[in-house]
PDB file of C-alpha atoms in Angstrom:
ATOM      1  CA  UNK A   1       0.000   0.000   0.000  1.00 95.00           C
ATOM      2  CA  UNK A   2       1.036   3.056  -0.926  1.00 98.00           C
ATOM      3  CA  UNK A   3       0.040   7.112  -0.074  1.00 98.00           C
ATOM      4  CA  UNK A   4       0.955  10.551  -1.878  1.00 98.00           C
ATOM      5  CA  UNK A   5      -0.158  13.502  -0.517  1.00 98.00           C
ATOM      6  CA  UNK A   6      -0.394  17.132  -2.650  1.00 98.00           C
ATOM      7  CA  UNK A   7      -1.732  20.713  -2.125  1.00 98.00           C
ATOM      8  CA  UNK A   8      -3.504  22.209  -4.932  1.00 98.00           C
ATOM      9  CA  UNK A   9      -3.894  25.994  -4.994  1.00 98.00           C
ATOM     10  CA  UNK A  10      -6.667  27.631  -7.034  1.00 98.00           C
ATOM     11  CA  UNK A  11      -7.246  31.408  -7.701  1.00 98.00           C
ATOM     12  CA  UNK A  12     -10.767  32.187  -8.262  1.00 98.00           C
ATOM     13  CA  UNK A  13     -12.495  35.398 -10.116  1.00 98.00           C
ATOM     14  CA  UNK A  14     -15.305  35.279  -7.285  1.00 98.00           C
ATOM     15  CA  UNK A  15     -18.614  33.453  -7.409  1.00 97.00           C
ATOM     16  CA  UNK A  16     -18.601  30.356  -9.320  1.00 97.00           C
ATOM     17  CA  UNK A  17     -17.655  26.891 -10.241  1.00 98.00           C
ATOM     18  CA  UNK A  18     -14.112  26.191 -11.037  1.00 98.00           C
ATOM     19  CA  UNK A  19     -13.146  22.828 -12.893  1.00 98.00           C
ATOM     20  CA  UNK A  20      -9.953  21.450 -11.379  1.00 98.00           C
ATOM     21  CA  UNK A  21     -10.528  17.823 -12.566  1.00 98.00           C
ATOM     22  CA  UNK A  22      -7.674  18.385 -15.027  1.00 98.00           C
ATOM     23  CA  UNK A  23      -4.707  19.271 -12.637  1.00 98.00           C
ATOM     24  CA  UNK A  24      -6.671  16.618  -9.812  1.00 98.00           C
ATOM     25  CA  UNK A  25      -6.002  13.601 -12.512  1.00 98.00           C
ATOM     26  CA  UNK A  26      -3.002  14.193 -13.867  1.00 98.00           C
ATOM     27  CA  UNK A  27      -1.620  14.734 -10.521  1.00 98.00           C
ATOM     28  CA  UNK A  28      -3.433  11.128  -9.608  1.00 98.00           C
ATOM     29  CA  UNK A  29      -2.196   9.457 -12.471  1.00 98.00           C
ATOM     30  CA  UNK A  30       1.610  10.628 -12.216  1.00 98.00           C
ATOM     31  CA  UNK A  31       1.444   9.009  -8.955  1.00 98.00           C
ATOM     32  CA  UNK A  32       1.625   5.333 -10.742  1.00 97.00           C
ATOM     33  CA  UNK A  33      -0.747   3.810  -8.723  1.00 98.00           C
ATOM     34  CA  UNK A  34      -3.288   1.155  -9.842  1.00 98.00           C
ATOM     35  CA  UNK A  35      -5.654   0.863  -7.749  1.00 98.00           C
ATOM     36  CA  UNK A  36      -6.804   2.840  -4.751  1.00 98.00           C
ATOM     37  CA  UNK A  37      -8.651   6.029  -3.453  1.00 98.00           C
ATOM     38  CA  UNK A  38      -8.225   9.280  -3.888  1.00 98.00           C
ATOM     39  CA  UNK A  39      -9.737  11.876  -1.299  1.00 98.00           C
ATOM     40  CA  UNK A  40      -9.711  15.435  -1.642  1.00 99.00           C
ATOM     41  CA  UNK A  41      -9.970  18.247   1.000  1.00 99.00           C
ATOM     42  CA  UNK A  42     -10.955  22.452   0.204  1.00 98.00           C
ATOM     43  CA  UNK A  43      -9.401  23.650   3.529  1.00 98.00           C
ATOM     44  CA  UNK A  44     -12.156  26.717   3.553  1.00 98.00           C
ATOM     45  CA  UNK A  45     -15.496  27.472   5.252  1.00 98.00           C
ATOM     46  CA  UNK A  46     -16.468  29.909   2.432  1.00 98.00           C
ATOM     47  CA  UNK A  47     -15.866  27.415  -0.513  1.00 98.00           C
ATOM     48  CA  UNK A  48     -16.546  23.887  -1.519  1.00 98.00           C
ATOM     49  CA  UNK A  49     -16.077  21.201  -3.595  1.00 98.00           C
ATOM     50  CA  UNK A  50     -18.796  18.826  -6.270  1.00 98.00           C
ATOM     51  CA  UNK A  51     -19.186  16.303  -8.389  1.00 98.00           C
ATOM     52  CA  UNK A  52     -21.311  17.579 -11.204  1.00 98.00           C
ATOM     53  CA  UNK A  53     -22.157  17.817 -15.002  1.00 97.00           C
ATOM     54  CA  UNK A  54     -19.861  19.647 -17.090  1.00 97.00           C
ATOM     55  CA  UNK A  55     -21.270  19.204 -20.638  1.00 97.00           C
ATOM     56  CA  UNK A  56     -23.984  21.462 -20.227  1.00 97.00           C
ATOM     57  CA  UNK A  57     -22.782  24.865 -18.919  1.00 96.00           C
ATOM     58  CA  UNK A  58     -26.657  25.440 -17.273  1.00 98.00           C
ATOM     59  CA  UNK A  59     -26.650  23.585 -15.309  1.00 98.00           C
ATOM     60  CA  UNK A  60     -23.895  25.437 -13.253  1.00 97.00           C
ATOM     61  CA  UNK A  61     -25.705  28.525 -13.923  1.00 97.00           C
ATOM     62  CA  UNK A  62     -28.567  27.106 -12.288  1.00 98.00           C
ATOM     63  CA  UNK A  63     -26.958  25.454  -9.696  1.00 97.00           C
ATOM     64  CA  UNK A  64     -25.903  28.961  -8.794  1.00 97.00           C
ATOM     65  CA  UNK A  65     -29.374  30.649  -8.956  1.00 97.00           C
ATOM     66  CA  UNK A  66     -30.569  28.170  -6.590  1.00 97.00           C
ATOM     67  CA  UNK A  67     -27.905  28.420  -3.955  1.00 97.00           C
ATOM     68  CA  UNK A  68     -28.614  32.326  -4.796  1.00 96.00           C
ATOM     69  CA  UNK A  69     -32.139  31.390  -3.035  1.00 97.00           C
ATOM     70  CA  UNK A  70     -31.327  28.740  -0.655  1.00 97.00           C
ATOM     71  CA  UNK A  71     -28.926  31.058   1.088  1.00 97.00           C
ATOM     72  CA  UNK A  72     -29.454  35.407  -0.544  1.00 97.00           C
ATOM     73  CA  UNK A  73     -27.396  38.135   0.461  1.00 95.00           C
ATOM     74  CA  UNK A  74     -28.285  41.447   2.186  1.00 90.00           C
ATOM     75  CA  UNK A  75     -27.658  43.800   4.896  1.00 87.00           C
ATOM     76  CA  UNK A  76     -28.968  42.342   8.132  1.00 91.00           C
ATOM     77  CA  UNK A  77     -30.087  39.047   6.767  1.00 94.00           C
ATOM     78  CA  UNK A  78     -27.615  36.918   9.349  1.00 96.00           C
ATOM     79  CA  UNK A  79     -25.868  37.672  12.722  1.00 96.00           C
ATOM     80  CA  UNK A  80     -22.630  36.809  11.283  1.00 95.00           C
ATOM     81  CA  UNK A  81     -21.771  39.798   8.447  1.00 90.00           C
ATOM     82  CA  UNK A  82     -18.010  40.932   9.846  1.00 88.00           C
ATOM     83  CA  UNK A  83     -16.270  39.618   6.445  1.00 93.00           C
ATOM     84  CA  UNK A  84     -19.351  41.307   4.366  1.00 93.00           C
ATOM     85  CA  UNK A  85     -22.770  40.855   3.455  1.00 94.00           C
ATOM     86  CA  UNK A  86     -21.718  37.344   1.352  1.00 96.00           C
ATOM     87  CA  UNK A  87     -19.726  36.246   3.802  1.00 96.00           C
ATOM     88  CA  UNK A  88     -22.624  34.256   5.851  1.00 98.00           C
ATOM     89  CA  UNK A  89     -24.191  33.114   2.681  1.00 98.00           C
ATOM     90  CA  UNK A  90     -20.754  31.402   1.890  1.00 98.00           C
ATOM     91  CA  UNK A  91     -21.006  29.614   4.923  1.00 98.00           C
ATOM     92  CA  UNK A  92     -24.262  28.626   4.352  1.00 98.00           C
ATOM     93  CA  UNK A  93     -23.454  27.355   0.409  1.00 98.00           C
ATOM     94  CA  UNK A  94     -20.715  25.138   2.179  1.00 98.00           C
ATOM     95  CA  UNK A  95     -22.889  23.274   4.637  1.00 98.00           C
ATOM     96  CA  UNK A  96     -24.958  22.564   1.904  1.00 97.00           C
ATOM     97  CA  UNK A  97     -22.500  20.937  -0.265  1.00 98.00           C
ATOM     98  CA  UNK A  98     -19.079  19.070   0.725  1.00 98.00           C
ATOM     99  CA  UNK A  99     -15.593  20.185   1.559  1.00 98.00           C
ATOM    100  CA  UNK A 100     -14.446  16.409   0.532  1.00 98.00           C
ATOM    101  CA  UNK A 101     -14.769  13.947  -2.406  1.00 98.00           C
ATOM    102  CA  UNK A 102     -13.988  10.654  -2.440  1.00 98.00           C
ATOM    103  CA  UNK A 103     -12.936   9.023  -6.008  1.00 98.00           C
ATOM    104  CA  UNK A 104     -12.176   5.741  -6.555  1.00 98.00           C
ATOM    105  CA  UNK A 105      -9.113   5.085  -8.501  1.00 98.00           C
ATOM    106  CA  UNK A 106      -9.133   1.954 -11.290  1.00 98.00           C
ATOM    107  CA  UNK A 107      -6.344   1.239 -14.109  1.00 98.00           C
ATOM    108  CA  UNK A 108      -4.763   4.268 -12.666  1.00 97.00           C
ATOM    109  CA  UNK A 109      -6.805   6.854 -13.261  1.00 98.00           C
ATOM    110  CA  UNK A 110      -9.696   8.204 -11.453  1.00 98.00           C
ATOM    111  CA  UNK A 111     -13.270   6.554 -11.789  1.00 98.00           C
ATOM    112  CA  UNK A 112     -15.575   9.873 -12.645  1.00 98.00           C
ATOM    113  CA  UNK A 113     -18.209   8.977 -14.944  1.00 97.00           C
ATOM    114  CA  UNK A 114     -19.036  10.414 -18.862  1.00 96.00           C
ATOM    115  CA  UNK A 115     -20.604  13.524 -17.956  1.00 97.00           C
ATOM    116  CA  UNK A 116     -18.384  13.872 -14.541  1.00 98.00           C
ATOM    117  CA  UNK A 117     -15.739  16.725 -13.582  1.00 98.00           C
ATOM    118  CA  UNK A 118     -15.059  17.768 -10.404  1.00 98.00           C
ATOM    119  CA  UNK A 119     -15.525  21.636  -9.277  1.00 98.00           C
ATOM    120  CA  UNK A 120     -14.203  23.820  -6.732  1.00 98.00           C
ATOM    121  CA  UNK A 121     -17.666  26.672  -5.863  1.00 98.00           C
ATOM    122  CA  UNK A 122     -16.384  29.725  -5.118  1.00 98.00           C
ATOM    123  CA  UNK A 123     -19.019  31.359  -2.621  1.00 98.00           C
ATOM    124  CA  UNK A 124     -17.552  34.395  -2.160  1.00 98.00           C
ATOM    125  CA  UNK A 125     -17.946  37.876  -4.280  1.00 97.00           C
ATOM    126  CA  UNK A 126     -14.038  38.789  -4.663  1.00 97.00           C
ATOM    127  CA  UNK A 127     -11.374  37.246  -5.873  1.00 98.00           C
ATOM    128  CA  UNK A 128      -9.963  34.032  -3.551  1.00 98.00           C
ATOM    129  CA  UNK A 129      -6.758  32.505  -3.213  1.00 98.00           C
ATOM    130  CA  UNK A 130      -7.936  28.707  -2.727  1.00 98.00           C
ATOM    131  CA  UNK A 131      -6.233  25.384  -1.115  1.00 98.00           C
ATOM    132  CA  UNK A 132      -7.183  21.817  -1.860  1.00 99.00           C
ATOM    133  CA  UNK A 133      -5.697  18.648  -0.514  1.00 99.00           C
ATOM    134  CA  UNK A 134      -5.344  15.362  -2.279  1.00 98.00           C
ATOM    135  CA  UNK A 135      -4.399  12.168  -0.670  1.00 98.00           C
ATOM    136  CA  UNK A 136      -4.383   9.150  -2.742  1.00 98.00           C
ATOM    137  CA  UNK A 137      -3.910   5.868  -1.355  1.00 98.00           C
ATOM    138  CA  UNK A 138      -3.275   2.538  -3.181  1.00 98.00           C
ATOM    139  CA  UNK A 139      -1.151  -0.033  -5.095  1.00 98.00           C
TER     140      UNK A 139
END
């Protein structure tokens, strides 16, 4: 059994979903490992990470609308506004969604499926500078 362990950092525009399944794969498959599990970590309470469509750009764009009502910004919505008025909302974005992934890992490279690619959501308004952690573990 083996382990690797590697920091991604991403540098987001603002609000929206960032595809890093490029740079997550390679990096997986440079490893040399067969067989195994790869888990990765967004080290942030105001961003996230999915699992979701990328041949049709809408549904992103709708994915955002939604969390746009699930969790709206404005002046005195929420207790919590010291970073800003989309600060709480952030918060709220990432408890609905996941700051890990698990991936299995088969023939060496990672098992996502046709339509699959993996996204880092930006939650906040400005410009971020973003970590993510892989660990892969296998043979």
């Amino acid at each position: 059994m083996r382990q690797a362990i590697h920091h991604f950092h991403v540098e987001t525009r603002g609000k929206g979903f960032y595809d890093v399944t490029r740079v997550v794969s390679a990096w997986a498959r440079g490893e040399g490992l067969t067989t195994g599990l790869l888990t990765l970590f967004c080290r942030h309470t105001s961003a996230s990470l999915v699992i979701q469509e990328n041949a049709d750009p809408a549904v992103l764009r709708d994915l955002e609308r939604a969390f746009s009502g699930l969790a709206p910004e404005g002046e005195g919505l929420y207790e919590h506004d010291t970073e800003g008025a989309d600060d709480m909302p952030a918060h709220i974005r990432t408890a609905l969604t996941q700051t890990q992934l698990s991936i299995p890992l088969s023939r060496g490279v990672l098992v996502l499926g046709t339509w699959q690619a993996i996204y880092l959501c930006e939650h906040r308004r400005g410009a971020q500078s973003r970590e993510l952690v892989a660990h892969l573990l296998g043979d």
